[in-house]
XYZ file of C-alpha atoms in Angstrom:
750
model
C -31.063 -8.209 -149.254
C -29.335 -6.082 -151.371
C -25.101 -5.853 -151.803
C -25.002 -2.549 -150.121
C -26.542 -4.076 -147.044
C -24.774 -6.625 -146.899
C -21.804 -4.947 -146.797
C -22.898 -2.181 -144.827
C -23.345 -5.935 -142.205
C -19.654 -7.449 -143.056
C -18.062 -3.925 -142.107
C -20.846 -3.418 -138.511
C -19.969 -6.897 -138.054
C -15.592 -6.702 -138.499
C -16.211 -2.996 -135.730
C -17.930 -4.912 -133.364
C -15.645 -7.752 -133.327
C -12.120 -5.618 -133.423
C -13.828 -3.447 -130.835
C -14.308 -6.729 -128.477
C -10.451 -7.473 -129.358
C -9.693 -4.780 -128.438
C -11.626 -4.762 -125.066
C -10.426 -8.252 -124.571
C -6.835 -6.208 -124.395
C -7.920 -3.607 -122.016
C -8.370 -3.339 -118.343
C -11.240 -0.998 -116.990
C -13.325 -0.935 -113.636
C -16.763 1.142 -113.192
C -16.884 3.248 -110.408
C -20.138 4.359 -109.886
C -23.617 3.954 -111.330
C -26.668 6.434 -111.292
C -30.128 6.935 -112.533
C -31.673 9.532 -112.758
C -35.502 10.029 -113.351
C -36.663 13.441 -115.371
C -37.916 15.660 -115.558
C -38.742 14.314 -112.001
C -39.879 11.770 -109.763
C -43.347 13.094 -109.025
C -45.334 13.687 -111.785
C -48.873 13.076 -112.976
C -50.434 10.879 -115.328
C -49.489 11.573 -119.000
C -46.318 13.094 -118.736
C -42.984 12.349 -120.391
C -40.713 10.814 -118.330
C -36.445 9.994 -119.289
C -35.074 7.288 -117.056
C -31.023 8.170 -117.397
C -28.369 5.365 -116.764
C -25.124 7.346 -116.392
C -22.034 5.006 -115.296
C -18.287 6.580 -114.575
C -15.963 3.750 -115.464
C -11.920 4.170 -116.294
C -10.543 1.832 -118.655
C -6.477 1.191 -119.622
C -7.367 3.081 -123.151
C -9.592 5.216 -122.522
C -11.475 3.363 -125.378
C -15.349 2.225 -125.401
C -16.313 -1.158 -123.871
C -19.896 -3.298 -124.613
C -21.969 -2.497 -122.182
C -25.065 -4.291 -121.599
C -28.143 -2.146 -119.676
C -30.961 -3.182 -117.794
C -33.810 -1.786 -116.194
C -35.674 -3.012 -113.961
C -39.482 -2.135 -112.424
C -39.625 -3.541 -108.229
C -36.933 -6.040 -108.953
C -38.149 -7.247 -112.152
C -36.338 -6.397 -116.067
C -38.827 -4.233 -118.196
C -35.358 -2.876 -120.754
C -32.328 -4.670 -121.736
C -29.949 -2.989 -124.386
C -26.078 -3.546 -125.412
C -24.301 -0.089 -126.885
C -20.422 0.592 -127.984
C -19.984 4.079 -126.455
C -19.753 5.457 -123.511
C -22.412 7.886 -123.396
C -25.865 7.912 -120.517
C -27.963 5.157 -121.600
C -32.267 6.482 -121.820
C -35.207 4.607 -121.025
C -38.613 6.239 -122.370
C -41.917 6.396 -120.719
C -43.686 7.710 -122.891
C -47.391 9.282 -121.623
C -46.586 8.187 -117.854
C -49.587 6.569 -116.193
C -50.175 5.420 -112.517
C -48.683 2.309 -113.594
C -45.412 2.982 -114.661
C -45.144 3.944 -110.181
C -42.388 2.061 -109.025
C -38.851 1.727 -107.649
C -36.895 1.892 -110.702
C -32.414 0.664 -110.947
C -30.556 0.166 -113.727
C -28.012 -2.394 -113.563
C -24.415 -2.082 -115.641
C -22.619 -5.518 -117.253
C -19.759 -5.389 -118.900
C -17.642 -8.942 -119.664
C -19.488 -10.045 -116.679
C -18.666 -7.452 -114.171
C -22.039 -6.018 -113.060
C -23.049 -2.873 -110.309
C -26.372 -2.015 -109.724
C -27.635 2.319 -108.981
C -28.968 3.205 -106.044
C -33.483 2.998 -106.196
C -35.600 5.551 -108.378
C -39.560 6.230 -107.497
C -41.458 7.111 -109.951
C -44.610 8.057 -108.043
C -47.011 8.955 -111.490
C -50.344 10.490 -109.902
C -54.029 11.045 -112.203
C -56.339 8.219 -113.456
C -58.196 9.503 -116.797
C -61.933 9.741 -116.087
C -64.123 6.100 -117.633
C -66.134 6.641 -120.428
C -69.508 4.234 -120.207
C -71.440 3.202 -123.455
C -75.153 1.264 -122.992
C -76.333 -0.414 -126.650
C -80.014 1.296 -125.484
C -81.515 3.402 -123.091
C -84.989 2.263 -123.131
C -85.686 -1.872 -122.227
C -88.738 -3.577 -120.886
C -88.637 -5.706 -117.731
C -86.497 -8.785 -117.688
C -84.533 -7.624 -120.940
C -81.045 -7.112 -121.553
C -78.188 -3.918 -121.355
C -74.415 -4.234 -122.734
C -72.572 -1.553 -120.945
C -68.629 -1.419 -121.933
C -66.550 1.005 -119.491
C -62.932 2.433 -121.340
C -59.860 3.620 -119.060
C -58.864 5.580 -121.931
C -55.388 6.103 -122.022
C -55.072 3.512 -118.934
C -51.869 0.279 -118.786
C -51.836 -2.652 -116.202
C -53.922 -4.639 -114.648
C -57.728 -4.161 -114.223
C -60.847 -4.264 -112.093
C -64.072 -2.999 -113.832
C -67.093 -1.757 -111.363
C -70.687 -1.228 -112.495
C -73.450 0.541 -110.876
C -77.522 0.800 -110.869
C -78.804 3.527 -108.937
C -75.139 3.551 -106.953
C -75.638 -0.238 -106.426
C -73.008 -2.354 -107.679
C -74.371 -4.573 -110.644
C -71.439 -6.182 -112.221
C -67.562 -6.396 -112.135
C -64.725 -7.719 -114.617
C -61.690 -8.376 -114.231
C -58.831 -8.164 -116.583
C -55.593 -6.397 -118.560
C -57.274 -4.595 -121.101
C -58.426 -0.474 -120.433
C -62.201 -1.227 -121.509
C -64.703 -4.243 -120.150
C -67.814 -5.044 -121.501
C -71.318 -6.664 -119.347
C -74.391 -7.420 -119.528
C -77.634 -7.239 -117.112
C -81.188 -6.756 -116.314
C -83.165 -4.592 -114.796
C -86.435 -4.987 -112.951
C -89.376 -2.393 -111.804
C -90.440 -0.343 -114.203
C -88.275 3.400 -113.490
C -85.592 5.609 -114.532
C -82.135 3.809 -113.855
C -78.789 5.556 -113.729
C -75.483 3.776 -115.158
C -71.899 3.996 -114.865
C -69.027 2.744 -114.000
C -65.136 3.174 -112.270
C -61.959 0.989 -112.079
C -59.201 0.716 -109.992
C -55.427 -0.444 -111.450
C -53.575 -2.534 -109.616
C -49.914 -2.466 -108.784
C -47.282 -4.373 -107.281
C -47.431 -1.893 -103.590
C -51.430 -0.636 -103.955
C -54.308 -0.207 -105.977
C -55.606 3.154 -107.320
C -59.238 4.160 -107.759
C -60.527 6.066 -110.816
C -63.531 8.310 -110.729
C -67.010 7.645 -111.915
C -67.527 7.969 -115.807
C -70.254 10.005 -117.622
C -73.675 8.516 -116.170
C -76.111 6.632 -118.895
C -79.711 6.386 -118.266
C -82.122 4.219 -119.115
C -85.712 4.142 -118.927
C -87.712 0.495 -118.114
C -90.947 -0.503 -119.072
C -93.017 -2.557 -116.779
C -94.530 -5.918 -117.961
C -97.820 -6.466 -117.966
C -98.576 -9.717 -117.069
C -99.744 -10.194 -113.289
C -100.296 -12.874 -110.866
C -103.900 -13.926 -110.170
C -104.428 -15.842 -106.551
C -108.475 -17.259 -105.803
C -109.531 -18.997 -102.350
C -112.585 -20.681 -102.435
C -114.539 -19.947 -99.402
C -114.125 -16.422 -99.510
C -115.537 -16.141 -95.994
C -115.490 -18.076 -92.938
C -113.446 -21.093 -92.494
C -113.030 -23.199 -90.593
C -111.495 -26.574 -89.333
C -112.025 -29.363 -92.529
C -113.618 -27.418 -94.663
C -112.673 -28.157 -97.979
C -109.810 -25.607 -99.828
C -109.346 -24.668 -103.644
C -106.829 -22.144 -104.731
C -105.579 -21.438 -108.489
C -102.839 -19.201 -109.718
C -102.398 -18.344 -113.007
C -101.042 -14.972 -114.722
C -102.983 -12.304 -115.978
C -102.303 -9.378 -119.497
C -100.281 -11.741 -121.649
C -99.561 -11.370 -124.844
C -98.075 -14.432 -127.287
C -95.573 -12.066 -128.295
C -93.989 -12.849 -124.462
C -91.742 -14.435 -123.677
C -92.726 -17.719 -121.857
C -93.166 -17.375 -118.139
C -93.881 -19.683 -114.835
C -96.348 -20.312 -112.172
C -95.165 -21.598 -108.317
C -97.874 -21.073 -105.836
C -96.684 -21.478 -102.628
C -97.908 -22.415 -98.334
C -95.652 -20.428 -96.647
C -92.082 -21.241 -97.476
C -93.511 -24.815 -98.752
C -94.069 -25.347 -102.197
C -97.303 -26.678 -103.461
C -97.214 -26.304 -107.449
C -95.680 -24.987 -110.279
C -96.540 -25.125 -114.057
C -96.696 -22.528 -116.733
C -100.606 -22.321 -117.231
C -103.214 -21.573 -114.224
C -102.952 -24.112 -111.085
C -105.413 -25.035 -109.010
C -104.852 -27.028 -105.723
C -107.193 -28.397 -103.473
C -106.571 -29.535 -98.948
C -107.965 -29.921 -96.239
C -107.839 -26.864 -94.023
C -105.901 -27.081 -90.917
C -105.657 -24.016 -88.057
C -102.241 -23.351 -86.894
C -101.621 -22.218 -83.687
C -101.897 -17.897 -83.479
C -101.036 -17.873 -87.057
C -102.680 -17.302 -89.951
C -102.293 -18.823 -93.563
C -100.459 -17.476 -96.167
C -100.730 -18.668 -99.746
C -98.105 -16.302 -102.700
C -98.233 -16.558 -106.139
C -95.459 -15.884 -108.388
C -95.376 -15.783 -112.082
C -91.372 -15.466 -113.259
C -90.548 -14.210 -116.449
C -87.001 -13.079 -118.005
C -85.360 -13.218 -114.531
C -88.459 -10.867 -113.934
C -90.541 -12.113 -110.284
C -94.179 -10.801 -109.852
C -95.916 -12.567 -106.793
C -99.848 -12.345 -105.390
C -100.426 -13.162 -101.217
C -103.410 -14.318 -99.844
C -103.638 -15.248 -95.789
C -106.817 -16.481 -94.563
C -107.807 -17.453 -90.704
C -108.994 -21.046 -89.657
C -111.334 -21.853 -87.346
C -110.508 -24.159 -84.954
C -113.296 -27.013 -84.752
C -112.468 -28.389 -81.316
C -108.905 -28.053 -79.386
C -106.061 -30.147 -78.877
C -106.531 -31.992 -75.989
C -104.785 -32.325 -73.242
C -104.112 -35.423 -70.922
C -104.002 -35.302 -67.138
C -103.503 -37.517 -63.933
C -105.511 -37.794 -60.183
C -104.025 -37.531 -58.005
C -100.675 -35.659 -59.350
C -98.085 -37.779 -56.870
C -98.811 -41.541 -57.945
C -97.127 -44.828 -56.551
C -96.060 -48.495 -57.959
C -99.456 -49.753 -57.905
C -101.984 -47.884 -57.283
C -104.846 -46.718 -59.274
C -104.794 -43.490 -61.090
C -107.616 -41.004 -62.638
C -106.373 -39.958 -66.766
C -108.851 -37.628 -67.909
C -108.226 -36.746 -71.874
C -110.300 -33.169 -72.706
C -110.495 -30.186 -75.314
C -111.441 -27.395 -73.575
C -113.115 -25.406 -76.770
C -114.693 -26.280 -79.962
C -116.407 -24.550 -82.884
C -120.600 -25.021 -81.475
C -121.176 -23.509 -85.218
C -120.017 -27.193 -86.877
C -120.448 -29.639 -83.650
C -121.653 -30.701 -80.436
C -119.274 -32.188 -77.522
C -120.941 -35.385 -77.592
C -119.460 -35.452 -81.490
C -115.696 -35.381 -79.530
C -114.896 -38.802 -79.339
C -111.486 -39.959 -76.831
C -108.583 -42.718 -76.984
C -106.042 -43.853 -74.181
C -102.887 -45.434 -76.174
C -101.877 -47.966 -75.147
C -105.742 -48.913 -74.189
C -104.913 -52.757 -73.084
C -107.526 -53.765 -70.725
C -108.632 -50.077 -69.501
C -111.436 -50.448 -67.030
C -114.352 -48.378 -68.181
C -115.243 -45.472 -65.894
C -119.005 -44.382 -67.421
C -117.258 -41.085 -68.667
C -116.389 -40.160 -71.644
C -111.745 -39.250 -71.854
C -112.071 -40.785 -68.469
C -109.773 -43.856 -67.424
C -108.977 -45.246 -64.982
C -105.611 -46.804 -64.801
C -103.397 -48.674 -61.676
C -99.284 -47.618 -61.816
C -97.103 -50.285 -63.125
C -93.736 -50.258 -61.798
C -91.504 -48.867 -63.797
C -91.709 -45.563 -65.947
C -94.706 -45.598 -68.809
C -95.797 -43.158 -70.948
C -99.201 -41.929 -72.253
C -101.270 -40.121 -75.087
C -104.443 -39.480 -76.652
C -106.490 -38.552 -78.999
C -110.187 -36.392 -80.295
C -112.309 -36.875 -83.196
C -114.335 -35.837 -84.727
C -115.878 -34.999 -88.167
C -112.848 -36.774 -89.646
C -110.287 -34.637 -87.917
C -108.442 -36.213 -85.023
C -105.865 -34.613 -82.589
C -103.898 -36.144 -80.149
C -102.307 -35.371 -77.131
C -99.050 -34.227 -75.703
C -97.314 -37.628 -73.912
C -97.870 -38.032 -70.315
C -94.747 -39.170 -68.987
C -95.677 -41.024 -65.478
C -93.310 -41.658 -62.868
C -94.345 -44.224 -60.073
C -93.024 -43.092 -56.682
C -91.516 -46.313 -54.299
C -92.213 -45.536 -50.474
C -89.681 -45.563 -48.365
C -88.128 -48.454 -47.454
C -85.054 -49.750 -45.755
C -84.826 -46.802 -43.482
C -81.560 -46.305 -41.888
C -80.455 -45.032 -39.382
C -76.250 -44.780 -38.559
C -73.606 -42.045 -36.435
C -70.699 -40.855 -38.218
C -69.202 -39.640 -35.362
C -67.996 -40.441 -31.939
C -70.415 -39.423 -29.413
C -68.679 -37.566 -26.978
C -70.017 -35.390 -23.689
C -71.279 -32.441 -24.465
C -70.011 -31.540 -28.143
C -71.900 -32.717 -31.231
C -72.049 -35.532 -33.723
C -73.367 -36.216 -36.547
C -77.047 -38.620 -37.183
C -77.180 -39.655 -41.012
C -80.238 -40.909 -41.935
C -80.703 -42.799 -45.341
C -83.498 -44.874 -47.113
C -85.133 -46.037 -50.513
C -87.351 -44.621 -52.340
C -88.835 -41.143 -54.781
C -87.725 -38.250 -53.933
C -88.308 -36.146 -52.458
C -88.083 -37.564 -48.835
C -89.124 -35.884 -45.534
C -86.752 -36.709 -42.658
C -88.084 -36.560 -38.997
C -85.732 -37.910 -36.427
C -86.554 -38.198 -32.615
C -84.682 -38.638 -29.337
C -86.203 -40.462 -26.352
C -89.235 -39.741 -29.179
C -89.154 -37.022 -29.002
C -88.937 -34.897 -31.790
C -85.158 -33.907 -33.081
C -85.499 -31.620 -36.572
C -86.554 -33.091 -40.156
C -85.083 -32.703 -43.694
C -86.307 -32.734 -46.472
C -83.966 -34.554 -49.016
C -84.662 -33.711 -53.091
C -81.290 -35.247 -54.724
C -80.743 -38.828 -55.376
C -78.414 -40.832 -52.813
C -77.713 -38.123 -50.721
C -78.637 -39.151 -46.449
C -80.555 -36.794 -44.203
C -77.908 -34.892 -41.620
C -79.171 -34.575 -38.075
C -76.959 -32.418 -35.330
C -77.539 -33.209 -32.105
C -75.550 -33.297 -28.328
C -75.580 -34.968 -25.244
C -75.509 -32.923 -22.102
C -75.707 -35.917 -19.710
C -73.936 -39.306 -19.860
C -75.806 -42.174 -20.092
C -77.946 -43.699 -23.451
C -80.063 -42.635 -25.212
C -82.073 -44.044 -28.080
C -82.178 -42.380 -31.352
C -84.579 -43.489 -34.378
C -85.928 -41.871 -37.985
C -88.747 -41.687 -39.891
C -89.066 -41.489 -43.611
C -91.983 -40.478 -45.990
C -92.276 -39.163 -49.495
C -95.427 -38.193 -49.925
C -98.114 -35.475 -48.784
C -100.946 -37.041 -49.248
C -100.042 -40.608 -48.506
C -100.568 -42.086 -44.792
C -97.915 -44.367 -45.030
C -93.955 -43.923 -43.115
C -90.777 -45.304 -42.809
C -88.982 -46.174 -39.568
C -85.751 -47.511 -38.715
C -85.016 -49.216 -35.810
C -84.116 -47.581 -32.543
C -80.385 -46.734 -32.649
C -78.885 -46.415 -28.454
C -76.038 -44.494 -28.070
C -73.501 -44.543 -25.065
C -71.780 -41.466 -24.850
C -68.236 -41.269 -23.787
C -66.947 -39.284 -21.008
C -63.864 -37.480 -21.654
C -60.800 -39.064 -19.637
C -59.262 -37.098 -15.936
C -58.044 -37.343 -12.976
C -55.228 -39.918 -13.856
C -53.463 -41.644 -11.416
C -50.409 -43.827 -11.724
C -49.489 -46.007 -8.915
C -46.317 -47.961 -7.550
C -46.550 -51.226 -5.776
C -44.588 -51.514 -4.068
C -45.032 -48.486 -3.039
C -41.080 -47.562 -2.371
C -39.727 -46.465 -5.261
C -36.743 -48.623 -4.295
C -36.358 -52.032 -5.456
C -34.286 -54.775 -5.424
C -33.385 -57.101 -8.383
C -34.689 -59.727 -8.433
C -38.219 -58.430 -6.722
C -42.070 -57.761 -8.494
C -42.865 -54.225 -9.768
C -46.591 -53.867 -10.525
C -47.587 -49.937 -12.128
C -50.839 -49.503 -11.521
C -52.844 -46.252 -13.667
C -56.041 -45.791 -13.255
C -58.270 -41.968 -14.732
C -62.104 -40.749 -15.067
C -64.449 -41.819 -17.673
C -65.776 -43.725 -19.589
C -64.362 -46.685 -21.643
C -63.346 -48.851 -23.557
C -59.665 -47.036 -23.105
C -56.578 -47.091 -24.082
C -54.143 -47.525 -21.664
C -49.579 -47.490 -23.581
C -46.805 -47.469 -20.810
C -43.798 -45.797 -21.933
C -40.378 -44.914 -20.604
C -38.989 -41.301 -20.606
C -36.606 -41.096 -24.027
C -38.336 -43.464 -26.522
C -41.787 -43.502 -28.039
C -42.598 -47.475 -28.222
C -44.835 -48.331 -25.963
C -43.625 -51.041 -23.672
C -47.626 -52.330 -23.310
C -51.060 -51.145 -24.545
C -53.845 -52.374 -23.492
C -57.325 -51.694 -24.677
C -60.075 -51.960 -22.455
C -63.358 -52.007 -20.347
C -62.527 -50.717 -17.248
C -60.946 -47.322 -16.557
C -57.277 -49.138 -14.926
C -55.061 -50.871 -16.094
C -51.313 -52.029 -14.903
C -47.497 -53.051 -16.003
C -46.331 -55.623 -14.670
C -41.858 -56.275 -14.678
C -40.612 -59.326 -12.921
C -38.317 -60.283 -12.307
C -36.774 -56.294 -12.782
C -33.204 -56.083 -12.921
C -31.282 -53.004 -12.483
C -31.150 -52.277 -16.133
C -35.205 -51.104 -15.528
C -33.684 -48.233 -13.296
C -35.270 -45.016 -15.761
C -38.607 -42.960 -15.353
C -42.202 -44.288 -16.024
C -45.165 -42.964 -17.262
C -48.309 -44.011 -18.787
C -50.980 -42.288 -21.213
C -54.775 -43.247 -20.932
C -57.538 -42.253 -24.654
C -61.407 -43.721 -25.123
C -61.984 -41.376 -27.971
C -63.122 -38.493 -26.980
C -59.645 -37.070 -25.144
C -55.845 -38.876 -24.807
C -53.817 -38.080 -21.338
C -51.338 -38.727 -19.726
C -49.924 -39.580 -16.068
C -46.725 -37.567 -14.104
C -43.508 -39.406 -14.664
C -42.612 -42.106 -11.230
C -38.833 -42.450 -11.056
C -38.036 -45.816 -9.955
C -34.506 -46.903 -8.605
C -33.654 -50.667 -8.790
C -31.053 -51.603 -6.495
C -28.236 -54.658 -5.914
C -30.244 -58.029 -4.663
C -28.992 -58.587 -0.670
C -27.413 -62.135 -1.885
C -25.384 -60.128 -4.303
C -23.987 -58.004 -1.953
C -23.015 -60.869 0.996
C -20.920 -62.242 -1.739
C -18.982 -59.270 -2.609
C -17.959 -58.720 0.949
C -17.177 -62.626 1.663
C -14.823 -62.255 -1.706
C -13.383 -58.642 -0.547
C -12.597 -60.817 2.688
C -11.017 -63.466 0.780
C -8.764 -61.227 -1.270
C -7.585 -58.653 1.653
C -6.908 -61.982 3.471
C -5.066 -63.572 0.888
C -3.141 -59.912 0.587
C -2.473 -60.316 3.842
C -1.102 -63.489 4.066
C 1.473 -62.948 0.528
C 2.675 -59.372 2.071
C 3.756 -62.160 5.455
C 5.554 -64.462 3.601
C 7.186 -61.838 0.859
C 8.387 -60.059 4.489
C 10.089 -63.681 6.093
C 11.674 -64.342 2.957
C 13.241 -60.317 3.079
C 14.070 -60.844 6.355
C 15.472 -64.771 5.640
C 17.403 -63.350 2.873
C 19.061 -60.162 5.717
C 20.118 -62.431 7.910
C 21.903 -65.111 5.465
C 23.836 -62.217 4.432
C 24.619 -61.005 7.914
C 26.094 -64.181 8.942
C 28.574 -64.494 5.440
C 29.466 -60.751 5.800
C 31.221 -61.778 9.359
C 34.915 -61.801 8.421
C 35.977 -64.417 11.099
C 35.656 -68.604 11.026
C 34.234 -70.314 13.502
C 36.209 -73.780 13.725
C 33.899 -76.424 13.748
C 33.095 -78.426 17.186
C 35.648 -80.767 17.826
C 34.121 -84.091 18.810
C 35.221 -86.197 21.800
C 37.645 -88.517 19.806
C 39.016 -85.491 18.197
C 42.864 -85.598 18.961
C 43.693 -81.950 18.033
C 41.970 -78.441 16.725
C 43.471 -77.001 14.353
C 42.655 -72.676 13.871
C 44.345 -71.766 9.778
C 44.513 -68.164 9.339
C 44.790 -66.759 5.820
C 48.578 -67.069 5.959
C 49.193 -70.677 6.249
C 49.761 -73.315 3.617
C 46.873 -75.103 4.171
C 44.325 -72.315 3.493
C 46.475 -71.066 0.642
C 46.549 -74.698 -0.746
C 42.514 -75.018 -0.141
C 41.622 -71.848 -1.176
C 42.246 -70.015 -5.036
C 42.027 -66.230 -5.714
C 40.345 -66.138 -9.511
C 40.380 -62.239 -11.070
C 37.464 -62.792 -13.074
C 38.213 -65.542 -15.086
C 39.491 -67.798 -12.500
C 36.643 -70.674 -10.539
C 36.422 -71.226 -7.227
C 37.643 -75.383 -6.961
C 35.211 -76.409 -4.693
C 31.809 -75.334 -6.635
C 30.162 -73.689 -9.109
C 27.326 -72.374 -9.297
C 24.564 -70.227 -10.548
C 24.733 -66.179 -9.300
C 20.883 -65.834 -7.043
C 19.236 -62.565 -8.538
C 18.654 -60.582 -5.278
C 16.373 -57.644 -5.507
C 17.461 -53.883 -5.677
C 16.757 -53.995 -2.012
C 19.146 -56.642 -1.340
C 21.560 -55.167 -3.169
C 21.394 -52.083 -1.651
C 21.812 -53.628 1.331
C 25.396 -55.975 0.843
C 26.988 -52.834 -0.981
C 27.529 -51.470 2.133
C 29.511 -54.823 3.731
C 33.041 -55.588 3.445
C 34.213 -57.773 0.975
C 34.012 -61.868 1.326
C 36.459 -64.037 0.681
C 35.850 -68.122 1.509
C 37.242 -69.419 4.368
C 37.875 -73.365 3.965
C 38.496 -75.207 7.844
C 39.692 -78.566 7.434
C 39.728 -81.204 10.774
C 41.636 -83.684 11.428
C 40.458 -86.971 12.201
C 42.833 -90.194 13.925
C 43.032 -93.171 11.634
C 41.450 -95.803 12.784
C 42.492 -98.652 12.778
C 40.125 -100.889 12.930
C 38.946 -98.995 10.075
C 42.076 -100.599 7.555
C 43.647 -98.036 5.706
C 42.759 -94.233 6.453
C 40.252 -92.597 5.103
C 40.591 -89.629 2.982
C 41.037 -86.434 5.629
C 38.107 -84.228 6.090
C 38.116 -81.611 5.326
C 35.083 -79.867 7.443
C 32.518 -77.470 5.212
C 32.784 -74.884 3.345
C 31.269 -71.817 3.877
C 30.432 -69.119 0.978
C 30.344 -65.928 0.919
C 30.063 -62.816 -1.557
C 33.392 -60.765 -2.796
C 32.410 -57.649 -3.792
C 28.753 -58.134 -4.688
C 29.650 -60.409 -6.728
C 29.768 -64.344 -7.564
C 32.502 -66.547 -8.312
C 32.648 -70.591 -8.391
C 35.486 -72.645 -7.023
C 36.360 -76.076 -9.446
C 35.658 -79.268 -7.613
C 39.031 -80.290 -5.374
C 41.346 -82.683 -7.626
C 43.668 -84.378 -5.683
C 45.697 -85.254 -8.732
C 46.118 -81.540 -8.789
C 46.134 -80.341 -4.939
C 48.559 -83.301 -2.999
C 47.439 -83.703 0.425
C 51.574 -84.277 1.287
C 50.921 -80.940 1.381
C 48.761 -81.179 4.805
C 49.804 -81.372 7.691
C 49.346 -84.854 9.606
C 47.086 -85.570 12.064
C 48.399 -86.005 15.179
C 47.587 -88.292 17.537
């Protein structure tokens, strides 16, 4: 590098560094970024397209900034460039192609601050016509042809297609605008070859037009296959066939070839020269034998085909049995027979028949006829026919020996109710189908055929008269057998529905005393067994349940009590229906002895009340008399004895009265006695309240001194009577002789 160049680089570095320093000191703002496609968004292929990126940036100094522009197509970066000017950034698409179609954007980056423009779509229409080149125009069958297809001026991802007379023969993918391929043409003819291509973009695929046609002449190979079969006239089954496959018109200069000999889809032999194959003619059902000789040279195949018919020597034997139905242990006849044979080659006597398995088979004396005893289980037989070394097997004959009906049972599913249908079932063991016949009292009722395993024969019948009936079933599972199974007789008792229900009570009176015995008797018309249930109204739990063969039943309650008073009813059922009686109202009264006891108790109670009343009245009268006696204001002296010399009457004003009587003002008490207050009834208080106030008066009777007794006894002051004062009781203290001297009393006078 010369000095001038180094100087220029140094100056450029200084300028960029200075610009960077200046830029770092500037403030800026990217206002907008806009992408403009020129001359327009939709152009044809080959147009020069300009992508102009215009940015508006505001700066603080107005000086240029280092800007990095990026062009994106379908969100992928296409081009990036850094510039130092504020001019528009321009990206050129010279000779735009379809591959250039897409969404474009412009991104501006200044010191890490970025802004992206809105997307603009560029549509480029029109692909160039492809051009086809072949390395030759004349080839032999099977030779290779090299072809080249070119998409002039196109770029992108390509798919090339090659066609032979509009039939695609090759496909090539790649990023180049040209593709090469090789192929072989078969069939001597004129072939027209052309090509086309497609360009794939992120959004779509765009096809081109057809290329020019190139004509190729194909020469046929002279080599041909040759197929020979001997004998070539009528061929019978078992004849030996000699088959050869070879190639004709083979030149020493020809490439190697290969031969293939086939019969139908079965490959018999292969080789590089003549092929020979020997076999025995075996006919195919309703088809001829097809043989194919094929020669392959350079992927070119040529073939020769022949079909021959083989006459069957004898037909495939068939194995049949007689009779068509056989039971276990029964002798049956198996017949093996070929219906047709080639009389030009064999006689019927030439056919030999064999039965498999063939152990211990009795001889019948006829060819192909075998007498066999049926086994206890299923077994298979086959037979074969053989003549002139050819052996053919029949189809397998599966024999399923039938089982005679046994263990025949008859049953009734429902209850037999008069004039209502019921179901009778018949079932037995044995091979299907089984024919069942139902008899009632030895008269046939109906027949059923059962063809499914474990199925019962179902019969329906109705009995219109009461009584017993006899049923039985017969079963048979072969039209050719006289063996018939019969069930036991089934006796059927008809259930007559219940009716005319009555409920009787003993005793007949519905009013009964406690302790007695009560019987309910319920009876119906119909047939048993009958279930009777007894209820009290309002209860769902029966008092008693009884099943009996009779048409009546009873409920006994003993002894009855008051709690047994209620309404009763009964229900009866026999499987045919259910009936209910009317309600019976039973009233239980008290026992007579209880009534007498209650009367006696009541009389005693009344007598007691009378006595209490009389006693109370006497008590009240006694108290009233006492109050009246105490209310008298006069004092009656005691009657003097015959020996009393003197009777003294005291009044209220005497000293004796004053001395012997003490008046108290609620705080003082009588000197004579101290008495508890009596509780008086309100009546007594009411009666006393109207009586005058009473003071107590003491009367003293003087007695003469009896000289014979010695010292005189203390004077006897007689009895003291009490009176109530203003309904209040007062207590008088015991008289004390020391306080009250007897000297104040008058001396008795003789």
